[in-house]
XYZ file of C-alpha atoms in Angstrom:
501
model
C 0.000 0.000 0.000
C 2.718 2.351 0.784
C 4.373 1.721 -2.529
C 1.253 2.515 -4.268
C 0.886 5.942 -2.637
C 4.522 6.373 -3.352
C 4.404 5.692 -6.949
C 1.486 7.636 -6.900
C 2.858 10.772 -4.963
C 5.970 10.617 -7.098
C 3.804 10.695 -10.893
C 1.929 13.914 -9.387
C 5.205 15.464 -8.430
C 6.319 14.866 -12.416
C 3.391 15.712 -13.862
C 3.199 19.018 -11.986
C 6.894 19.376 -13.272
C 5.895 19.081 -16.837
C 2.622 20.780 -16.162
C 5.442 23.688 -15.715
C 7.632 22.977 -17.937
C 7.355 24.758 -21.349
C 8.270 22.236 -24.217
C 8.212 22.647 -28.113
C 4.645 21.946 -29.570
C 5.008 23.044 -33.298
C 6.312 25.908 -35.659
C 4.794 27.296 -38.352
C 7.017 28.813 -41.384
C 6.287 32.139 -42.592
C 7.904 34.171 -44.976
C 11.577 35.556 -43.974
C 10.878 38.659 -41.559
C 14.388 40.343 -40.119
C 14.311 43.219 -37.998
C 10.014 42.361 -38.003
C 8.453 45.619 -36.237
C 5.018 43.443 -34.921
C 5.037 41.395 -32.934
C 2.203 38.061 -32.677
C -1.331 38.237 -31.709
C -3.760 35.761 -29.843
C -7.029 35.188 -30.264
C -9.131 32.355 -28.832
C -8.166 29.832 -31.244
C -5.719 31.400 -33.752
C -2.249 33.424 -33.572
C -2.127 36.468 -35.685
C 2.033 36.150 -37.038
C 2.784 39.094 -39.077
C 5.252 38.970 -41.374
C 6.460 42.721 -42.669
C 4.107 42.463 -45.873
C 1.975 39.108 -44.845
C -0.201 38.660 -42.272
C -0.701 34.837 -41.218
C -3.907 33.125 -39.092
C -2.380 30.235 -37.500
C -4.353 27.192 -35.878
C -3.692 28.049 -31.919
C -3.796 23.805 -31.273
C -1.568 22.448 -33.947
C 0.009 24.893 -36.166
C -1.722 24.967 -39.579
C -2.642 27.950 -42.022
C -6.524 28.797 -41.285
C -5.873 32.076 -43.845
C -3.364 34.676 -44.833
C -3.752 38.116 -45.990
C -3.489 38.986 -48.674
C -4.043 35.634 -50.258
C -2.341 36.757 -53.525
C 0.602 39.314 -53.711
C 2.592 40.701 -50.808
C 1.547 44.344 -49.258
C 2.926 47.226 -50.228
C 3.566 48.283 -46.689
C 4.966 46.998 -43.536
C 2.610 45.407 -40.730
C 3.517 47.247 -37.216
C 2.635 47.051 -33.379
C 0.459 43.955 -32.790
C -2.731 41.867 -34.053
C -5.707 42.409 -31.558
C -8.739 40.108 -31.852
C -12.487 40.882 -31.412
C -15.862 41.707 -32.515
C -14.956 39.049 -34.835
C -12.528 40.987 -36.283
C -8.938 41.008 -36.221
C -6.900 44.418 -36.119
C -4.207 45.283 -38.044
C -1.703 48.322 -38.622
C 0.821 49.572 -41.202
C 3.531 51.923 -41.583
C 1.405 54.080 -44.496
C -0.855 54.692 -40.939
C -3.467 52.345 -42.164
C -5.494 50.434 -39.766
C -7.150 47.303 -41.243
C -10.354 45.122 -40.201
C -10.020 41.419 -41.607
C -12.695 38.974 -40.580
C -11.156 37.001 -38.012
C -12.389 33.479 -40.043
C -11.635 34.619 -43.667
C -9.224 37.108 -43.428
C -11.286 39.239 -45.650
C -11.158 42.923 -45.324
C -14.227 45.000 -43.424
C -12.990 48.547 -43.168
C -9.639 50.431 -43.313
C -9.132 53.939 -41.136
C -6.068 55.844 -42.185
C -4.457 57.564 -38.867
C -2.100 61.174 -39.751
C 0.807 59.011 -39.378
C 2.099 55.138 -38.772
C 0.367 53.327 -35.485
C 3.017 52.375 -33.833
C 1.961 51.617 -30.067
C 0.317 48.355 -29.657
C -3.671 48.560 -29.924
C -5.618 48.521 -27.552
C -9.345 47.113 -27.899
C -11.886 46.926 -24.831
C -15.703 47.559 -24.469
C -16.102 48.322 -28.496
C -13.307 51.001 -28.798
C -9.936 50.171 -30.523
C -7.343 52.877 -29.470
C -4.317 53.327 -31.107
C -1.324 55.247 -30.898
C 0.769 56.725 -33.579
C 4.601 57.743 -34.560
C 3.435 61.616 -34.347
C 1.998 61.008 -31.168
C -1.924 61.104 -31.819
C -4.261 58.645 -29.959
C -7.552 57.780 -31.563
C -10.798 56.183 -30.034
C -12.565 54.036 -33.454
C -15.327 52.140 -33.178
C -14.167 48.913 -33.337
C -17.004 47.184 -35.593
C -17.328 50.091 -38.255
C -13.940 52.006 -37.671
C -15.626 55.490 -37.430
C -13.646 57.930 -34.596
C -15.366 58.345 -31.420
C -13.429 61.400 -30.458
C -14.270 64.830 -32.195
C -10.520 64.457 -32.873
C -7.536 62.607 -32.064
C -5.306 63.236 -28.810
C -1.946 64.797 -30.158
C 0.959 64.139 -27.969
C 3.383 65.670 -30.332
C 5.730 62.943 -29.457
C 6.688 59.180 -31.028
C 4.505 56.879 -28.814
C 5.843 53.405 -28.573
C 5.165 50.077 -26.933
C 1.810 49.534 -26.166
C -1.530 52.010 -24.406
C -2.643 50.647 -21.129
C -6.282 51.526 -19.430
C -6.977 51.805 -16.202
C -10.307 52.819 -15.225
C -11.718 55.703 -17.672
C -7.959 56.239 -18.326
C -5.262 55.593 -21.023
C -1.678 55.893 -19.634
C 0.995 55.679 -22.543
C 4.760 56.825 -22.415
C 6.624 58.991 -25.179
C 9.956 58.876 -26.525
C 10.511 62.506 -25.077
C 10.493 61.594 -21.847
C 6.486 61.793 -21.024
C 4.110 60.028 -19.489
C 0.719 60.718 -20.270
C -2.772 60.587 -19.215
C -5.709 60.526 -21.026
C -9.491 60.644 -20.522
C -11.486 57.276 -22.681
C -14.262 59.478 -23.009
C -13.321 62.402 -24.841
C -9.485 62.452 -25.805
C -8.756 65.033 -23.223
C -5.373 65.035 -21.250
C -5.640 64.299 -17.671
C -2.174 64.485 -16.549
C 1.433 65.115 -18.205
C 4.747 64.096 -16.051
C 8.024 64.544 -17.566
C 10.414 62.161 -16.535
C 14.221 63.250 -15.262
C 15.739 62.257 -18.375
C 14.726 61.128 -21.899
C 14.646 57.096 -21.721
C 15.257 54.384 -24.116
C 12.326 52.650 -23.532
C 9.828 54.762 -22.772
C 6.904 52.036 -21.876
C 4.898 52.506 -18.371
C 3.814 49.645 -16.949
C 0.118 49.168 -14.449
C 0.758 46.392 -11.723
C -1.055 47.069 -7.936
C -2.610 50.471 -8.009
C 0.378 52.584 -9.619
C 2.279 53.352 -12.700
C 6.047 52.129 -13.009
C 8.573 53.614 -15.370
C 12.490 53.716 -15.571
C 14.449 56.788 -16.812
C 17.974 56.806 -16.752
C 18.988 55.707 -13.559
C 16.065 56.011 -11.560
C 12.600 53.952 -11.074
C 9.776 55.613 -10.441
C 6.363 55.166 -9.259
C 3.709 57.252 -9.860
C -0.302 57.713 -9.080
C -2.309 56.833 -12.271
C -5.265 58.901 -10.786
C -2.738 62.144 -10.334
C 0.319 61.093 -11.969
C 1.564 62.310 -8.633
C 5.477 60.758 -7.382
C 4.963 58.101 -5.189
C 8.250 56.840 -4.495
C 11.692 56.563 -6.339
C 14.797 54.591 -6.118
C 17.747 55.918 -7.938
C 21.329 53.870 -8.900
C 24.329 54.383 -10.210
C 23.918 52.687 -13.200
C 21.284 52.777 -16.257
C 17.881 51.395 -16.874
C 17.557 50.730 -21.141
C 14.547 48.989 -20.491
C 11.325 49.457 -19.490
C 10.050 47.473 -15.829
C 7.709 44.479 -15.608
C 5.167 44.491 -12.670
C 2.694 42.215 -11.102
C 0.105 42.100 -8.466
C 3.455 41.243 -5.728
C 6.909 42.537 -7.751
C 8.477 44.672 -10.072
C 11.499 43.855 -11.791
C 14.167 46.043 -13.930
C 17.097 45.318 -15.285
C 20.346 47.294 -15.899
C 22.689 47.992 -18.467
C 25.083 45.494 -16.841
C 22.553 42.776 -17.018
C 21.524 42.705 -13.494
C 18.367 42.263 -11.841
C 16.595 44.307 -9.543
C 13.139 43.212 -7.639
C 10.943 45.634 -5.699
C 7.935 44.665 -3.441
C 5.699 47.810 -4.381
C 6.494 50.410 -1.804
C 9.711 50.454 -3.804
C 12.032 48.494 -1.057
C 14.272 45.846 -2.950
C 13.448 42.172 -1.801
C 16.558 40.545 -4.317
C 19.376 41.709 -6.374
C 21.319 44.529 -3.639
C 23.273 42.007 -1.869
C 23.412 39.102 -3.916
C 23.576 40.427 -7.389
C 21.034 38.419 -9.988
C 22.987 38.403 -13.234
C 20.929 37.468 -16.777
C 22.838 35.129 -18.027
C 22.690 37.012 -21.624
C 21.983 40.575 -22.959
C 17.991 41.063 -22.976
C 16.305 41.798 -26.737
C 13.625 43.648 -25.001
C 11.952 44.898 -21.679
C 11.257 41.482 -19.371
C 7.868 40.093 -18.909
C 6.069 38.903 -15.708
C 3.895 36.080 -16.222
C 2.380 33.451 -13.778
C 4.788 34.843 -11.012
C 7.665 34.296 -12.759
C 10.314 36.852 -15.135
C 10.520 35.984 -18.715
C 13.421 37.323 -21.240
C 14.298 37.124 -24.276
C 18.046 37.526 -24.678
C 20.115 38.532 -27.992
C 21.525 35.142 -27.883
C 18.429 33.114 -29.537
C 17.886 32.284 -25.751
C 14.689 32.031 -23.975
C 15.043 32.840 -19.918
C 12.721 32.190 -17.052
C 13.276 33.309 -13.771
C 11.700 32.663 -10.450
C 10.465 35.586 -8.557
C 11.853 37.497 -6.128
C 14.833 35.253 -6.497
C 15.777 35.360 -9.567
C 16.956 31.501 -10.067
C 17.169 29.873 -13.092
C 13.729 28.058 -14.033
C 14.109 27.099 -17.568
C 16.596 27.815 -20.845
C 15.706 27.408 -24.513
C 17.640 28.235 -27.770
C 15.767 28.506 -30.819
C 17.960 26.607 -33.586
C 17.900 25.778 -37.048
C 18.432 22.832 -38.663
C 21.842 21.195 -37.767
C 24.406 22.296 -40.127
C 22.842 25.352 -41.475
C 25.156 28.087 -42.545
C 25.094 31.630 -43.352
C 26.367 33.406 -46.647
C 30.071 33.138 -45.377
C 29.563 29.286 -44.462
C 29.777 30.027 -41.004
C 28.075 28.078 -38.988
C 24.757 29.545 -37.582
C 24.230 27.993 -34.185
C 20.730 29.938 -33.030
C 18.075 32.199 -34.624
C 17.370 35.860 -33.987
C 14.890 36.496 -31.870
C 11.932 38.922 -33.114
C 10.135 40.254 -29.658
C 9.135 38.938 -26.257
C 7.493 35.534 -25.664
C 3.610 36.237 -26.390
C 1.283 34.428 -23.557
C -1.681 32.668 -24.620
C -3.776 30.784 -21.853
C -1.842 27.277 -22.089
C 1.546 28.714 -23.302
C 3.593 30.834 -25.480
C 4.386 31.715 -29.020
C 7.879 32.983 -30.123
C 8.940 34.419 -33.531
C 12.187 34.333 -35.402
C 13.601 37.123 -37.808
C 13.921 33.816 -40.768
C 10.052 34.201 -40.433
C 9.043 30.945 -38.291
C 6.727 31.204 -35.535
C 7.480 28.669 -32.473
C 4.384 27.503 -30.365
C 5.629 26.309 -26.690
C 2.634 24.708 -24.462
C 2.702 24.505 -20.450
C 1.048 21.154 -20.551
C 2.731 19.447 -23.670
C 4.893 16.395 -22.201
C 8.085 16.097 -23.510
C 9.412 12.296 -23.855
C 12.644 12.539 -25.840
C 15.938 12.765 -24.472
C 18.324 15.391 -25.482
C 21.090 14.044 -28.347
C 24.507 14.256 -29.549
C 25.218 15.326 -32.571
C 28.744 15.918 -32.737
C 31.847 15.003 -30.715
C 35.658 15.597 -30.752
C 37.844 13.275 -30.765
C 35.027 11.136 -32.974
C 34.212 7.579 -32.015
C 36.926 5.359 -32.488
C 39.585 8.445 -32.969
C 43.042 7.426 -32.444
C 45.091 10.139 -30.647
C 48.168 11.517 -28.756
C 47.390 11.893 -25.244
C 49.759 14.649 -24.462
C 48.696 17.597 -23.125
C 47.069 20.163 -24.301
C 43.969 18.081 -25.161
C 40.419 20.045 -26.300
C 37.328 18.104 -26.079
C 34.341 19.269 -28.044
C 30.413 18.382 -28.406
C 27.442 19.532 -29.714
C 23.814 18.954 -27.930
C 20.504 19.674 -29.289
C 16.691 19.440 -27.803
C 13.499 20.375 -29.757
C 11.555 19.723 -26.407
C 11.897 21.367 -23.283
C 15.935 22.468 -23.840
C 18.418 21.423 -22.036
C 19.583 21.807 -18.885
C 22.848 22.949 -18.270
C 23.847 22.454 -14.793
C 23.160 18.760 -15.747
C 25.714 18.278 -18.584
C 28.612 16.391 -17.837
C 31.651 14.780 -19.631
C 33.136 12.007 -18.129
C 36.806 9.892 -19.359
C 36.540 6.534 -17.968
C 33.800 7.573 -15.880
C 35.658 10.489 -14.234
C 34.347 13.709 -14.690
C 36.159 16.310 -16.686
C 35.912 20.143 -16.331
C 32.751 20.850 -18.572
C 31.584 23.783 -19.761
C 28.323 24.419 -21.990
C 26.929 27.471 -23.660
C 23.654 27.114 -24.164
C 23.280 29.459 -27.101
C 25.526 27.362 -29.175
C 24.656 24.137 -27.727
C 28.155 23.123 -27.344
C 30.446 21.416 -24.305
C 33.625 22.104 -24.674
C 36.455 20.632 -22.304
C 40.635 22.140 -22.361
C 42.882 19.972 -20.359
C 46.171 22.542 -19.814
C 49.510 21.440 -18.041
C 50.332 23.294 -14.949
C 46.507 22.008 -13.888
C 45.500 18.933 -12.373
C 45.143 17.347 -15.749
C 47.423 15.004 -16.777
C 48.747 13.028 -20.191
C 46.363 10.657 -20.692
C 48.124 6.545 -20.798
C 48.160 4.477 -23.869
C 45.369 2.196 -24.720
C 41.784 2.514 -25.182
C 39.988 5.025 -23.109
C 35.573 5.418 -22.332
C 34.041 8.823 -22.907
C 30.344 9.932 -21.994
C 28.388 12.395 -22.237
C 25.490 13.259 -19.885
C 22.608 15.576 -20.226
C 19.390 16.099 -19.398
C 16.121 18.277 -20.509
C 13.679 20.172 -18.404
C 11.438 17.366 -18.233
C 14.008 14.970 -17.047
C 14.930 13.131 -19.795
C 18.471 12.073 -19.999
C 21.009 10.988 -22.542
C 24.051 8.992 -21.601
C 26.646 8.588 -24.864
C 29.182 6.605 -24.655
C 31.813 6.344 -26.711
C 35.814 5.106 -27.173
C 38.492 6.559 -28.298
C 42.487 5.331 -28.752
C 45.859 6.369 -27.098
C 49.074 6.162 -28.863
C 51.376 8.415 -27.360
C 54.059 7.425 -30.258
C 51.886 10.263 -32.432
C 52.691 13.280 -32.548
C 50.501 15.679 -31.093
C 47.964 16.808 -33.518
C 47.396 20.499 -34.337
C 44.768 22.652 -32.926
C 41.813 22.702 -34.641
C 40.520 26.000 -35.620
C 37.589 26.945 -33.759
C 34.335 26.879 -36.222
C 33.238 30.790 -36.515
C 29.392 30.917 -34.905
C 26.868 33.063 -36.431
C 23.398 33.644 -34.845
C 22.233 34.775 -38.010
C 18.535 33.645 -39.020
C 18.789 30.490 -41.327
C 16.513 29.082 -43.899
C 13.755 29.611 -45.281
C 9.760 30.238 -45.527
C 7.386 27.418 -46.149
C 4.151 25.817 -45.047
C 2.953 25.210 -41.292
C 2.210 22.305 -39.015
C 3.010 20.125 -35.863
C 6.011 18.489 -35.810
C 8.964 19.290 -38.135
C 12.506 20.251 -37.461
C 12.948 22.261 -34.947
């Protein structure tokens, strides 16, 4: 009996681990889309991927092409900001400042409303209004099933508004790249309240979490009153904030220019990152997310992060890649794929896009079975070698699943452990045996080595392989190290589950 409960104990405990655990579900293949300005929309059973000149409706559950617009020949414009879905519509914007109504289960068009200038904030669309936000800084109120304006006429910020309009109340609250933070009424377009921040900021995007308004600027956070705009509190440092903050209901995070993270509890004391600094393992793409209680980045590298809040430990690592052996233009070897935005949250999961124009669909509750693999080793199987020192060992790991781990990759000789390390955003494990160390010459004779990894769901992979000592040789020459590219690499094409991830 106590077996049973234990067996039964322990499959809860895993399947609230890969409840958790984000893993791979499918990608769909859209047209190339570097340096893409929009980001991906959800609706309740399709994601809205634009692609600069295409617009794609993509099957939410596995993947497939439901419609694309247009269905013949490319746009003459770019798509910008974000897809919003409703009133059976699905919103779209352009750099020429047109905003487009498709119907959200043909993709045909319903009406077009052409703003001053290009809508570049993300749209907002709640009770019947769409707002919008443009690159001259006006704000419009449309009705969202006809497009007419609600407002007599538009709000006019005089000022680049970027990220995405928040409401709070009766209330939009949007930041400018001058340095402002605005207020406006819903019902009429009129300002409510103006603050000028310290200093211009790179990333001018207020965020609503708990009753006030956060933004960074320069070297300060601050947090504000979105009734007043009045200061409620602010913490300055001597270093810089580049990106905006993420907030919830219990923290607010920031990161600096030096990578680090920062977590306040929302009277603005800091609960993790003074003492012990929290370092990001790579450069951020874009302001973090908070979502489900923990802090989501995506990194320059390729790299997915998740951290756990307020402590800011490692949760979970994933490098988009493309097929193995795909190089760029100068046959370099590209190891990951440029990131386009943040994750996008849908209720189950995630969907990521690429700048080679795929779109990457990661669910909360998809189990992942399959065990990481090698794909590459050096010394190869069966190698015969000098075992004088210095030796360089070399492999190359890959998961389509959950990722791999890396504080669970090892590399053992004989089934000693070596001095590992892995990079995640290459997927490689590379080992340098140096005299003057505790490594020695390895004997003559045939030697064991194994690799050991596992993913975020647990699976593990355990290669073995041999490799020959003949100390008579001499002492091969270094190889040159491969140059790495994170370039995007191939090509658009048609949509699905499964494929090569």
């Amino acid at each position: 009996m106590r077996r049973t409960l234990w067996a039964l104990m322990l499959g809860l405990i895993w399947a609230a681990v890969w409840a958790q655990t984000p893993a791979a579900m499918w990608r769909f293949f859209g047209n190339p889309a570097p340096n893409n300005p929009a980001l991906p929309g959800v609706g309740k059973q399709t994601i809205y991927y634009p692609c600069l000149n295409r617009l794609y409706a993509v099957n939410l559950e596995d993947g497939t092409l439901k419609w694309q617009y247009p269905a013949d020949a490319p746009l003459n414009t770019t798509i910008i900001g974000q897809p919003v879905e409703g009133e059976g519509l699905v919103y779209i914007g352009m750099n020429n400042g047109n905003v487009m109504a498709l119907d959200a289960e043909t993709g045909s068009l319903r009406w077009v409303f052409t703003a001053d200038s290009a809508p570049t904030a993300r749209a907002l669309l709640e009770d019947g209004v769409l707002y919008i936000g443009t690159g001259r800084g006006e704000v419009y109120a449309l009705n969202a099933r006809s497009g007419e304006p609600l407002w007599r006429e538009p709000y006019r910020a005089d000022d680049y508004i970027a990220g995405k309009l928040i409401k709070e109340g009766e209330t939009l609250i949007f930041g400018t790249n001058g340095g402002f933070v605005h207020a406006v009424s819903t019902a009429g377009g009129r300002r409510r309240w103006l603050f000028r921040l310290p200093a211009p900021n790179y990333d001018p995007q207020p965020v609503y979490a708990n009753g006030s308004v956060y933004v960074t600027s320069n070297d300060v956070v601050i947090s504000l009153n979105p009734n007043s705009g009045a200061v409620r509190w602010t913490r300055r440092f001597n270093t810089e904030f580049r990106l905006a903050p993420a907030a919830n209901d219990d923290y607010i995070a920031v990161l600096t220019r030096e990578n680090r993270l920062y977590v306040f509890d929302h009277t603005g004391k800091i609960v993790a990152g003074d003492r012990e600094p929290i370092e990001m393992r790579y450069e951020p793409l874009v302001a973090p997310e908070i979502h489900n209680g923990k802090l989501w980045l995506a990194t320059r590298r390729g790299t997915l992060l998740c951290y756990s809040l307020p402590e800011g430990k490692l949760e979970w690592l994933y490098t988009l890649r493309p097929p193995e052996g795909t190089v760029d233009q100068n046959n370099r070897r590209v190891a990951y794929l440029a990131l386009s935005g943040k994750p996008v949250f849908t209720p189950s999961g995630f969907v990521v896009a690429t700048g080679e124009g795929n779109l990457t669909m990661f669910g909360f509750g998809w189990v992942d079975r399959l065990a990481p693999q090698v794909v590459r080793t050096t010394p190869t199987i069966g190698e015969m070698m000098s075992g004088q020192l210095p030796l360089d060992f070399t492999a190359r790991l890959r998961d389509e699943g959950s990722g791999i781990n890396p504080a669970t990759v090892q590399w053992l000789l004989n089934d000693e452990p070596l001095p590992a390390e892995y990079e995640p955003s290459l997927g490689e494990v590379t080992v340098q045996l140096r005299a003057g160390t505790a490594a020695k010459p390895l004997p003559d004779g045939r030697h064991t080595m194994t690799l050991i990894a596992s993913d975020w769901a647990g699976n593990t992979v355990r290669y073995s392989w041999a490799i020959y000592i003949d100390n008579s040789l001499r002492r091969a020459p270094a190889r040159p190290q491969q140059q790495q590219s994170g370039a995007p690499g191939g090509r658009g094409g048609g949509g699905g589950r499964g494929g090569d991830f």
